[in-house]
Tab-separated table of C-alpha atoms in Angstrom:
chain	number	residue	atom	x	y	z
A	1	MET	CA	49.842	-60.323	-9.078
A	2	GLU	CA	50.883	-63.082	-6.688
A	3	GLY	CA	53.873	-65.075	-7.820
A	4	ARG	CA	54.746	-62.499	-10.439
A	5	ASN	CA	58.296	-62.071	-9.117
A	6	LYS	CA	59.112	-65.581	-10.368
A	7	ASN	CA	58.651	-64.425	-13.959
A	8	ILE	CA	60.376	-61.851	-16.131
A	9	ASP	CA	58.113	-58.820	-16.447
A	10	LEU	CA	58.872	-57.577	-19.955
A	11	THR	CA	57.028	-54.317	-19.287
A	12	GLN	CA	59.716	-53.164	-16.836
A	13	GLY	CA	63.473	-52.483	-17.002
A	14	ALA	CA	65.838	-52.045	-19.945
A	15	ALA	CA	63.973	-53.405	-22.972
A	16	GLY	CA	66.962	-54.954	-24.774
A	17	ARG	CA	68.351	-56.590	-21.648
A	18	GLN	CA	64.998	-58.013	-20.543
A	19	LEU	CA	64.350	-59.370	-24.028
A	20	PHE	CA	67.767	-61.035	-24.159
A	21	LEU	CA	67.385	-62.624	-20.707
A	22	PHE	CA	63.950	-63.913	-21.677
A	23	PHE	CA	65.245	-65.231	-25.012
A	24	LEU	CA	68.175	-67.249	-23.642
A	25	PRO	CA	66.137	-69.999	-21.915
A	26	ILE	CA	63.825	-70.190	-24.942
A	27	LEU	CA	66.832	-70.767	-27.196
A	28	ALA	CA	68.359	-73.276	-24.798
A	29	GLY	CA	65.038	-75.121	-24.613
A	30	SER	CA	64.658	-75.060	-28.393
A	31	ILE	CA	68.150	-76.514	-28.779
A	32	LEU	CA	67.314	-79.316	-26.380
A	33	GLN	CA	64.023	-79.945	-28.178
A	34	GLN	CA	65.841	-80.079	-31.501
A	35	MET	CA	68.183	-82.617	-29.955
A	36	TYR	CA	65.293	-85.084	-30.079
A	37	THR	CA	65.634	-85.222	-33.859
A	38	THR	CA	69.363	-84.459	-33.957
A	39	LEU	CA	70.207	-87.314	-31.588
A	40	ASP	CA	67.961	-89.555	-33.647
A	41	ALA	CA	69.984	-88.569	-36.721
A	42	VAL	CA	73.360	-89.164	-35.062
A	43	ILE	CA	72.439	-92.560	-33.633
A	44	ILE	CA	70.500	-93.696	-36.704
A	45	GLY	CA	73.304	-92.486	-38.954
A	46	GLN	CA	75.775	-94.593	-36.979
A	47	PHE	CA	73.638	-97.719	-36.523
A	48	ALA	CA	71.255	-97.665	-39.516
A	49	GLY	CA	73.331	-95.701	-42.029
A	50	LYS	CA	72.211	-93.278	-44.698
A	51	VAL	CA	69.063	-95.326	-45.428
A	52	GLY	CA	67.742	-94.709	-41.921
A	53	LEU	CA	68.721	-91.046	-42.114
A	54	ALA	CA	66.938	-90.643	-45.442
A	55	ALA	CA	63.857	-92.404	-44.060
A	56	ILE	CA	63.396	-89.785	-41.356
A	57	ASP	CA	64.150	-86.727	-43.460
A	58	SER	CA	61.981	-87.800	-46.402
A	59	VAL	CA	58.895	-87.162	-44.239
A	60	TYR	CA	60.146	-84.336	-42.039
A	61	ASN	CA	57.745	-81.779	-43.494
A	62	LEU	CA	54.874	-84.267	-43.397
A	63	LEU	CA	55.350	-84.664	-39.644
A	64	LYS	CA	55.372	-80.896	-39.213
A	65	LEU	CA	52.067	-80.392	-41.044
A	66	PRO	CA	49.571	-81.343	-38.277
A	67	VAL	CA	51.883	-80.142	-35.518
A	68	ASN	CA	52.301	-76.717	-37.098
A	69	PHE	CA	48.557	-76.304	-37.582
A	70	PHE	CA	47.821	-77.043	-33.952
A	71	ILE	CA	50.722	-74.992	-32.584
A	72	GLY	CA	49.506	-72.105	-34.741
A	73	LEU	CA	46.140	-72.280	-33.013
A	74	SER	CA	47.870	-72.560	-29.641
A	75	THR	CA	49.869	-69.431	-30.422
A	76	GLY	CA	46.587	-67.546	-30.381
A	77	ALA	CA	46.180	-68.649	-26.759
A	78	THR	CA	49.673	-67.590	-25.718
A	79	ILE	CA	49.277	-64.146	-27.305
A	80	ILE	CA	46.029	-63.641	-25.394
A	81	ILE	CA	47.623	-64.873	-22.160
A	82	SER	CA	50.592	-62.511	-22.597
A	83	GLN	CA	48.255	-59.553	-23.115
A	84	TYR	CA	46.153	-60.497	-20.068
A	85	PHE	CA	49.329	-60.824	-18.021
A	86	GLY	CA	50.583	-57.399	-19.101
A	87	ALA	CA	47.177	-55.861	-18.370
A	88	LYS	CA	46.930	-57.709	-14.982
A	89	GLN	CA	43.543	-59.224	-15.882
A	90	GLU	CA	43.790	-62.279	-13.625
A	91	GLN	CA	40.401	-63.937	-14.175
A	92	GLU	CA	40.711	-63.735	-17.942
A	93	LEU	CA	44.257	-65.095	-17.677
A	94	SER	CA	43.039	-68.108	-15.689
A	95	ASN	CA	40.209	-68.836	-18.129
A	96	ALA	CA	42.598	-68.674	-21.076
A	97	THR	CA	45.041	-71.072	-19.393
A	98	HIS	CA	42.428	-73.759	-18.752
A	99	THR	CA	40.899	-73.399	-22.202
A	100	ALA	CA	44.311	-73.798	-23.841
A	101	ILE	CA	45.071	-77.013	-21.949
A	102	ALA	CA	41.682	-78.529	-22.839
A	103	PHE	CA	42.229	-77.559	-26.443
A	104	ALA	CA	45.708	-79.125	-26.486
A	105	PHE	CA	44.558	-82.504	-25.208
A	106	ILE	CA	41.457	-82.902	-27.363
A	107	GLY	CA	43.159	-81.539	-30.474
A	108	GLY	CA	46.198	-83.770	-29.940
A	109	VAL	CA	44.099	-86.926	-29.676
A	110	LEU	CA	42.182	-86.098	-32.862
A	111	LEU	CA	45.407	-85.380	-34.753
A	112	SER	CA	46.922	-88.672	-33.567
A	113	ILE	CA	43.991	-90.688	-34.908
A	114	LEU	CA	43.959	-88.851	-38.220
A	115	GLY	CA	47.729	-89.110	-38.655
A	116	VAL	CA	47.940	-92.856	-38.005
A	117	LEU	CA	45.082	-93.631	-40.390
A	118	THR	CA	46.356	-91.503	-43.283
A	119	ALA	CA	50.094	-92.256	-42.955
A	120	PRO	CA	50.398	-94.708	-45.921
A	121	TRP	CA	48.552	-92.347	-48.279
A	122	CYS	CA	50.717	-89.417	-47.159
A	123	LEU	CA	53.942	-91.331	-47.828
A	124	HIS	CA	52.771	-92.208	-51.341
A	125	MET	CA	51.958	-88.540	-51.950
A	126	MET	CA	55.460	-87.636	-50.734
A	127	LYS	CA	56.940	-90.085	-53.271
A	128	VAL	CA	59.042	-91.802	-50.598
A	129	PRO	CA	61.386	-94.267	-52.379
A	130	ALA	CA	60.425	-97.950	-52.166
A	131	ASP	CA	63.682	-98.965	-50.481
A	132	ILE	CA	62.907	-96.852	-47.399
A	133	PHE	CA	59.078	-96.942	-47.468
A	134	PRO	CA	58.476	-99.673	-44.812
A	135	ILE	CA	60.741	-98.231	-42.132
A	136	THR	CA	59.534	-94.706	-42.877
A	137	LEU	CA	55.911	-95.803	-42.400
A	138	SER	CA	56.675	-97.325	-38.994
A	139	TYR	CA	58.427	-94.132	-37.898
A	140	VAL	CA	55.546	-91.908	-39.031
A	141	ARG	CA	52.831	-93.975	-37.378
A	142	ILE	CA	54.614	-94.112	-34.027
A	143	TYR	CA	55.338	-90.387	-34.169
A	144	PHE	CA	51.723	-89.507	-34.984
A	145	ALA	CA	50.445	-91.762	-32.197
A	146	GLY	CA	52.188	-89.552	-29.649
A	147	LEU	CA	50.962	-86.169	-30.884
A	148	ALA	CA	48.708	-85.593	-27.859
A	149	VAL	CA	51.612	-85.517	-25.381
A	150	SER	CA	53.630	-83.331	-27.731
A	151	MET	CA	50.757	-80.841	-27.951
A	152	LEU	CA	50.321	-80.766	-24.164
A	153	TYR	CA	53.971	-79.954	-23.640
A	154	ASN	CA	54.054	-77.248	-26.320
A	155	ILE	CA	50.973	-75.397	-25.088
A	156	GLY	CA	52.024	-75.782	-21.446
A	157	ALA	CA	55.466	-74.365	-22.194
A	158	GLY	CA	53.815	-71.590	-24.210
A	159	ILE	CA	51.665	-70.609	-21.224
A	160	LEU	CA	54.692	-70.448	-18.941
A	161	ARG	CA	56.606	-68.286	-21.420
A	162	ALA	CA	53.562	-66.051	-21.952
A	163	VAL	CA	53.715	-64.996	-18.283
A	164	GLY	CA	57.475	-64.455	-18.427
A	165	ASP	CA	58.766	-67.855	-17.252
A	166	SER	CA	61.145	-69.177	-19.899
A	167	LYS	CA	63.376	-71.077	-17.446
A	168	THR	CA	60.971	-73.836	-16.389
A	169	PRO	CA	60.418	-75.162	-19.949
A	170	PHE	CA	64.201	-75.269	-20.355
A	171	ARG	CA	64.661	-77.319	-17.181
A	172	ILE	CA	61.940	-79.731	-18.250
A	173	LEU	CA	63.509	-80.237	-21.657
A	174	LEU	CA	66.916	-80.800	-20.074
A	175	ILE	CA	65.448	-83.768	-18.204
A	176	SER	CA	63.435	-85.179	-21.101
A	177	CYS	CA	66.300	-84.789	-23.588
A	178	SER	CA	68.595	-86.783	-21.295
A	179	VAL	CA	65.959	-89.520	-21.161
A	180	ASN	CA	65.649	-89.376	-24.944
A	181	LEU	CA	69.382	-89.979	-25.362
A	182	ILE	CA	69.320	-92.998	-23.065
A	183	LEU	CA	66.277	-94.485	-24.798
A	184	ASP	CA	67.781	-93.855	-28.250
A	185	LEU	CA	70.918	-95.779	-27.332
A	186	LEU	CA	68.809	-98.597	-25.845
A	187	PHE	CA	66.177	-98.930	-28.578
A	188	VAL	CA	68.347	-98.219	-31.637
A	189	GLY	CA	71.871	-99.123	-30.537
A	190	VAL	CA	71.243	-102.123	-28.272
A	191	LEU	CA	67.867	-103.538	-29.345
A	192	GLN	CA	68.409	-102.650	-33.043
A	193	TRP	CA	64.873	-101.304	-33.554
A	194	SER	CA	66.133	-98.868	-36.233
A	195	VAL	CA	63.968	-95.778	-36.883
A	196	ALA	CA	61.004	-97.251	-34.999
A	197	GLY	CA	63.157	-97.266	-31.856
A	198	ALA	CA	64.042	-93.610	-32.412
A	199	ALA	CA	60.339	-92.762	-32.709
A	200	PHE	CA	59.522	-94.624	-29.490
A	201	ALA	CA	62.342	-92.808	-27.684
A	202	THR	CA	61.074	-89.432	-28.859
A	203	ILE	CA	57.452	-90.062	-27.890
A	204	LEU	CA	58.273	-91.429	-24.433
A	205	SER	CA	60.530	-88.449	-23.746
A	206	GLN	CA	57.843	-86.025	-24.871
A	207	ALA	CA	55.330	-87.781	-22.623
A	208	LEU	CA	57.636	-87.129	-19.678
A	209	SER	CA	57.983	-83.449	-20.637
A	210	ALA	CA	54.172	-83.137	-20.868
A	211	VAL	CA	53.733	-84.533	-17.351
A	212	LEU	CA	56.383	-82.200	-15.959
A	213	VAL	CA	54.986	-79.061	-17.623
A	214	ILE	CA	51.453	-79.828	-16.385
A	215	ARG	CA	52.873	-80.301	-12.897
A	216	ALA	CA	54.690	-76.964	-13.143
A	217	LEU	CA	51.455	-75.204	-14.089
A	218	MET	CA	49.628	-76.848	-11.189
A	219	ASP	CA	52.339	-75.717	-8.748
A	220	SER	CA	52.277	-72.107	-9.963
A	221	THR	CA	51.212	-69.420	-7.485
A	222	SER	CA	50.203	-66.921	-10.174
A	223	ALA	CA	46.866	-66.467	-11.938
A	224	SER	CA	48.055	-68.926	-14.605
A	225	ARG	CA	47.875	-71.785	-12.074
A	226	LEU	CA	46.291	-74.909	-13.525
A	227	MET	CA	43.466	-76.603	-11.589
A	228	LEU	CA	42.303	-79.907	-13.061
A	229	HIS	CA	38.651	-79.404	-12.197
A	230	ARG	CA	38.597	-76.117	-14.138
A	231	ILE	CA	39.951	-77.551	-17.394
A	232	ARG	CA	37.257	-76.901	-19.977
A	233	PHE	CA	36.405	-74.552	-22.814
A	234	TYR	CA	35.457	-71.009	-21.861
A	235	GLY	CA	33.429	-69.719	-24.786
A	236	GLY	CA	34.694	-66.160	-25.048
A	237	VAL	CA	38.326	-67.210	-24.723
A	238	LEU	CA	37.967	-70.069	-27.189
A	239	LYS	CA	36.496	-67.689	-29.758
A	240	SER	CA	39.428	-65.299	-29.309
A	241	ILE	CA	41.915	-68.164	-29.620
A	242	PHE	CA	40.409	-69.173	-32.949
A	243	MET	CA	40.202	-65.605	-34.254
A	244	ILE	CA	43.879	-64.967	-33.505
A	245	GLY	CA	45.182	-68.497	-33.932
A	246	LEU	CA	43.514	-69.657	-37.146
A	247	PRO	CA	45.504	-67.342	-39.450
A	248	ILE	CA	48.719	-68.493	-37.746
A	249	ALA	CA	47.623	-72.143	-38.015
A	250	PHE	CA	46.787	-71.732	-41.692
A	251	GLN	CA	50.111	-70.029	-42.329
A	252	SER	CA	52.052	-72.639	-40.346
A	253	SER	CA	50.369	-75.476	-42.224
A	254	LEU	CA	51.126	-74.051	-45.644
A	255	TYR	CA	54.823	-73.877	-44.773
A	256	PRO	CA	55.211	-77.674	-44.695
A	257	ILE	CA	52.845	-78.080	-47.650
A	258	ALA	CA	55.116	-75.897	-49.775
A	259	ASN	CA	58.163	-77.632	-48.332
A	260	MET	CA	56.616	-81.036	-49.038
A	261	MET	CA	56.525	-80.059	-52.720
A	262	ILE	CA	60.208	-79.184	-52.506
A	263	GLN	CA	60.990	-82.412	-50.634
A	264	ALA	CA	59.048	-84.463	-53.162
A	265	ASN	CA	61.323	-83.088	-55.895
A	266	ILE	CA	64.415	-83.771	-53.778
A	267	ASN	CA	63.162	-87.331	-53.204
A	268	LYS	CA	63.239	-87.862	-56.982
A	269	THR	CA	66.991	-87.154	-57.032
A	270	GLY	CA	67.849	-90.331	-55.102
A	271	THR	CA	68.878	-91.494	-51.640
A	272	ASP	CA	72.286	-89.747	-51.667
A	273	TYR	CA	70.744	-86.334	-52.266
A	274	ILE	CA	67.985	-86.992	-49.735
A	275	ALA	CA	70.603	-87.973	-47.146
A	276	ALA	CA	72.810	-84.962	-47.996
A	277	TRP	CA	69.884	-82.557	-47.602
A	278	ALA	CA	68.950	-84.302	-44.364
A	279	LEU	CA	72.483	-83.776	-43.108
A	280	CYS	CA	72.341	-80.082	-44.037
A	281	GLY	CA	69.246	-79.828	-41.860
A	282	LYS	CA	71.244	-81.157	-38.917
A	283	LEU	CA	74.017	-78.621	-39.523
A	284	ASP	CA	71.982	-75.431	-39.944
A	285	PHE	CA	69.371	-76.156	-37.271
A	286	LEU	CA	70.824	-73.472	-34.992
A	287	ILE	CA	69.920	-70.799	-37.555
A	288	TRP	CA	66.222	-71.663	-37.357
A	289	LEU	CA	66.244	-72.070	-33.583
A	290	ILE	CA	67.811	-68.658	-32.990
A	291	VAL	CA	65.468	-66.852	-35.369
A	292	ASP	CA	62.337	-68.666	-34.209
A	293	SER	CA	63.252	-68.301	-30.502
A	294	LEU	CA	63.873	-64.577	-30.821
A	295	ALA	CA	60.697	-64.174	-32.871
A	296	ALA	CA	58.777	-65.893	-30.051
A	297	ALA	CA	60.493	-63.708	-27.457
A	298	VAL	CA	59.738	-60.542	-29.435
A	299	SER	CA	56.108	-61.605	-29.851
A	300	THR	CA	55.726	-62.108	-26.084
A	301	PHE	CA	57.554	-58.830	-25.420
A	302	VAL	CA	55.202	-56.939	-27.731
A	303	ALA	CA	52.104	-58.703	-26.347
A	304	GLN	CA	52.910	-57.901	-22.703
A	305	ASN	CA	53.747	-54.268	-23.440
A	306	TYR	CA	50.778	-53.892	-25.777
A	307	GLY	CA	48.498	-55.211	-23.042
A	308	ALA	CA	50.106	-52.816	-20.560
A	309	GLY	CA	49.707	-49.902	-22.971
A	310	LYS	CA	53.476	-49.267	-23.145
A	311	LYS	CA	53.787	-48.688	-26.863
A	312	ASP	CA	56.960	-46.630	-26.468
A	313	ARG	CA	58.870	-49.761	-25.338
A	314	ILE	CA	57.754	-51.875	-28.274
A	315	ARG	CA	59.860	-50.171	-30.959
A	316	ILE	CA	62.971	-50.466	-28.775
A	317	GLY	CA	62.373	-54.152	-28.155
A	318	VAL	CA	61.781	-54.951	-31.826
A	319	ARG	CA	64.947	-53.107	-32.927
A	320	SER	CA	66.974	-54.905	-30.260
A	321	GLY	CA	65.574	-58.281	-31.316
A	322	VAL	CA	66.381	-57.754	-34.993
A	323	ALA	CA	69.932	-56.584	-34.224
A	324	MET	CA	70.638	-59.564	-31.962
A	325	THR	CA	69.287	-62.030	-34.503
A	326	VAL	CA	71.213	-60.652	-37.471
A	327	GLY	CA	74.484	-60.736	-35.531
A	328	MET	CA	74.081	-64.337	-34.379
A	329	VAL	CA	72.918	-65.627	-37.767
A	330	ILE	CA	75.904	-64.083	-39.550
A	331	LEU	CA	78.374	-65.712	-37.126
A	332	ILE	CA	76.812	-69.159	-37.535
A	333	SER	CA	76.608	-68.793	-41.313
A	334	ILE	CA	80.356	-68.147	-41.480
A	335	GLY	CA	81.016	-71.345	-39.541
A	336	LEU	CA	78.724	-73.381	-41.809
A	337	PHE	CA	80.345	-71.997	-44.940
A	338	PHE	CA	83.861	-73.041	-43.939
A	339	PHE	CA	83.349	-76.142	-41.783
A	340	SER	CA	80.325	-78.034	-43.182
A	341	ASN	CA	82.483	-80.937	-44.374
A	342	LEU	CA	84.124	-81.388	-40.978
A	343	LEU	CA	80.853	-81.045	-39.058
A	344	GLY	CA	79.090	-83.470	-41.373
A	345	LYS	CA	81.436	-86.280	-40.362
A	346	LEU	CA	79.976	-86.178	-36.859
A	347	PHE	CA	76.642	-87.474	-38.150
A	348	ILE	CA	77.511	-90.306	-40.520
A	349	LYS	CA	79.725	-93.362	-40.811
A	350	PRO	CA	82.970	-93.215	-42.875
A	351	ALA	CA	81.319	-95.485	-45.436
A	352	ASP	CA	78.836	-92.682	-46.182
A	353	TYR	CA	81.370	-89.828	-46.534
A	354	GLY	CA	80.591	-89.791	-50.238
A	355	ILE	CA	77.636	-87.465	-49.627
A	356	LEU	CA	79.818	-84.791	-47.987
A	357	PRO	CA	80.769	-82.999	-51.257
A	358	ILE	CA	77.031	-82.535	-51.902
A	359	VAL	CA	76.589	-81.168	-48.381
A	360	GLU	CA	79.474	-78.736	-48.866
A	361	GLU	CA	78.078	-77.508	-52.184
A	362	ILE	CA	74.680	-76.850	-50.618
A	363	MET	CA	76.161	-75.019	-47.624
A	364	HIS	CA	78.347	-72.808	-49.823
A	365	PHE	CA	75.189	-71.734	-51.624
A	366	LEU	CA	72.853	-71.231	-48.640
A	367	ALA	CA	75.135	-69.997	-45.848
A	368	PRO	CA	75.579	-66.420	-47.179
A	369	LEU	CA	71.789	-66.133	-47.624
A	370	TYR	CA	70.435	-67.273	-44.247
A	371	VAL	CA	70.332	-63.691	-42.957
A	372	LEU	CA	67.500	-62.970	-45.408
A	373	TYR	CA	65.252	-65.168	-43.266
A	374	VAL	CA	65.554	-62.921	-40.203
A	375	PHE	CA	63.399	-59.920	-41.052
A	376	GLY	CA	60.275	-61.759	-42.139
A	377	GLU	CA	60.186	-63.867	-38.967
A	378	LEU	CA	61.072	-61.171	-36.406
A	379	LEU	CA	58.754	-58.513	-37.774
A	380	SER	CA	55.947	-61.035	-38.215
A	381	GLY	CA	56.337	-62.043	-34.561
A	382	ALA	CA	56.200	-58.422	-33.465
A	383	ILE	CA	53.014	-57.762	-35.404
A	384	ARG	CA	51.358	-60.945	-34.103
A	385	GLY	CA	52.071	-59.815	-30.545
A	386	THR	CA	49.416	-57.132	-30.977
A	387	GLY	CA	46.822	-59.760	-31.899
A	388	GLU	CA	46.956	-58.890	-35.612
A	389	THR	CA	47.519	-62.224	-37.361
A	390	PHE	CA	45.534	-62.076	-40.605
A	391	GLN	CA	47.746	-59.623	-42.495
A	392	PRO	CA	51.012	-61.366	-41.526
A	393	MET	CA	49.425	-64.593	-42.772
A	394	LEU	CA	48.683	-63.058	-46.166
A	395	LEU	CA	52.197	-61.657	-46.523
A	396	THR	CA	53.727	-65.007	-45.602
A	397	LEU	CA	51.469	-66.953	-47.947
A	398	ILE	CA	52.430	-64.719	-50.854
A	399	GLY	CA	56.108	-64.191	-50.084
A	400	THR	CA	57.044	-67.627	-48.765
A	401	CYS	CA	54.551	-70.342	-49.651
A	402	GLY	CA	53.421	-68.823	-52.944
A	403	ALA	CA	56.956	-68.132	-54.123
A	404	ARG	CA	58.104	-71.679	-53.320
A	405	ILE	CA	55.146	-73.315	-55.033
A	406	LEU	CA	55.538	-71.173	-58.157
A	407	TRP	CA	59.268	-71.895	-58.221
A	408	ILE	CA	58.662	-75.643	-58.081
A	409	LEU	CA	55.935	-75.517	-60.728
A	410	PHE	CA	57.604	-73.236	-63.265
A	411	ILE	CA	61.369	-72.967	-62.628
A	412	VAL	CA	62.356	-76.452	-61.492
A	413	PRO	CA	60.967	-78.193	-64.634
A	414	ILE	CA	63.520	-76.200	-66.645
A	415	ASN	CA	66.403	-77.593	-64.585
A	416	ARG	CA	65.758	-80.303	-61.985
A	417	SER	CA	69.179	-80.134	-60.322
A	418	ILE	CA	69.343	-80.101	-56.523
A	419	MET	CA	70.656	-76.526	-56.423
A	420	VAL	CA	67.824	-75.165	-58.561
A	421	ILE	CA	65.305	-76.933	-56.332
A	422	LEU	CA	66.869	-75.504	-53.163
A	423	ALA	CA	67.052	-71.982	-54.621
A	424	SER	CA	63.336	-71.747	-53.833
A	425	TYR	CA	64.254	-71.128	-50.182
A	426	PRO	CA	66.405	-67.954	-50.418
A	427	VAL	CA	64.114	-66.515	-53.094
A	428	SER	CA	61.172	-66.828	-50.719
A	429	TRP	CA	63.167	-65.435	-47.753
A	430	LEU	CA	64.053	-62.325	-49.749
A	431	LEU	CA	60.518	-61.640	-50.936
A	432	THR	CA	58.998	-62.186	-47.490
A	433	SER	CA	61.526	-59.925	-45.783
A	434	ILE	CA	60.876	-57.117	-48.254
A	435	PHE	CA	57.120	-57.429	-47.724
A	436	PHE	CA	57.393	-57.373	-43.938
A	437	ILE	CA	59.860	-54.486	-43.754
A	438	ILE	CA	57.503	-52.310	-45.798
A	439	PHE	CA	54.430	-53.433	-43.868
A	440	TYR	CA	56.054	-53.066	-40.434
A	441	LEU	CA	57.146	-49.488	-41.111
A	442	HIS	CA	53.540	-48.590	-41.924
A	443	PHE	CA	52.020	-50.734	-39.140
A	444	SER	CA	54.312	-49.434	-36.389
A	445	LYS	CA	53.400	-45.805	-37.108
A	446	LYS	CA	49.752	-46.599	-36.368
A	447	ARG	CA	50.092	-49.124	-33.525
A	448	PHE	CA	53.387	-48.445	-31.730
A	449	THR	CA	53.441	-44.640	-31.599
A	450	PRO	CA	52.493	-43.446	-28.077
A	451	ASN	CA	49.945	-40.671	-27.822
A	452	ILE	CA	50.776	-37.321	-26.249
A	453	GLU	CA	49.315	-38.266	-22.891
A	454	SER	CA	51.470	-41.401	-22.761
A	455	VAL	CA	54.634	-39.461	-23.594
A	456	GLU	CA	53.890	-36.835	-20.956
A	457	CYS	CA	53.199	-39.551	-18.381
A	458	ASN	CA	56.465	-41.305	-19.184
A	459	ASP	CA	58.375	-38.034	-18.841
A	460	LEU	CA	56.714	-37.256	-15.483
A	461	CYS	CA	57.306	-40.747	-14.145
A	462	LYS	CA	61.047	-40.756	-14.855
């Protein structure tokens, strides 16, 4: 395939090494992408105080709801593209690329309109406190207005990673994140636009990243090259995207719905607890980025090798991914356990240091338990790489979303303290991991065991 040497072919070479090299730019890009919200938090915390910080975090899960649904659908496209790439089916790969881009633009525009119109109702449902309601509403509406460019970047970056190019999305985010920092300082620090300025900075930076990723796809020399005149829906591909992507979209949407119930209960505890929980989210973000980035890398690894028929490599890659993730999560958890108070001071003004004891209490509880999150995410990503998305959705709905909702409905009313509310997270991580470990052991025996002919071929080709 022309241009293939520019990408990492995950069907060749040492499985663990190739997976790690592919993962690193994804992680670096995810860190830069997270810096959109982290830089917002730092600058808002310094210039707008804990009220501005609470305004953003009180609707964090609301903002994720439409984005997660659409990205879930887009994941169906990237899985298909990875399998076509591994199988060297160039025409199908091209059709899938153009369908995904068309889907991203149209879906993003529709989500923007819906989000802007329903924002006030959503904030009332989230029980956002009256003292931060007006500035929160402005932030949400501006953020929703820019969903189309965010969707274009995410699907474009997903296409590049699906064919083994994880470096280009990282370079694009490096540029856009630098622009975001400059605009944050201008809009929030100089012009004093508060959280609305942070939202404008984020959207303009994401618009730049969308333009750059589209340009990168147009300049590609591989079968994934984007040609503007070919952007449209290809029926067979679109059907496959929905069949694979809808379960992921449904699952991804229920995550923030369950978390919105948790956040709504946290919002009842007052601004200090909202701000403390928001600050915890800025401290432990690396945990989620590492796990999610490696899960994405494992999913692409499995998809390429599944498309190429190299089932013997899949088990090795999955084991390597799990081992890498567990090691990194444990190291970060140790740092969060001992240094949360010190790290928290980087995000807030001295006048707001009163929330740091709450932050430290939360981190002492959660830090030893973050490792429970690893197995459900990594094994789910591996299974999805084969195109099987319905059963992982069911396991996640029961183990994660169901457990959190039941906890909020039946356990929290007994004791509405912040720690009891937050206990819903590790309980759900544990249940989901147990479910996926059991399911993966059964699933891998059927799907990842090479037949006799494959084993003999591998032995002869060594």
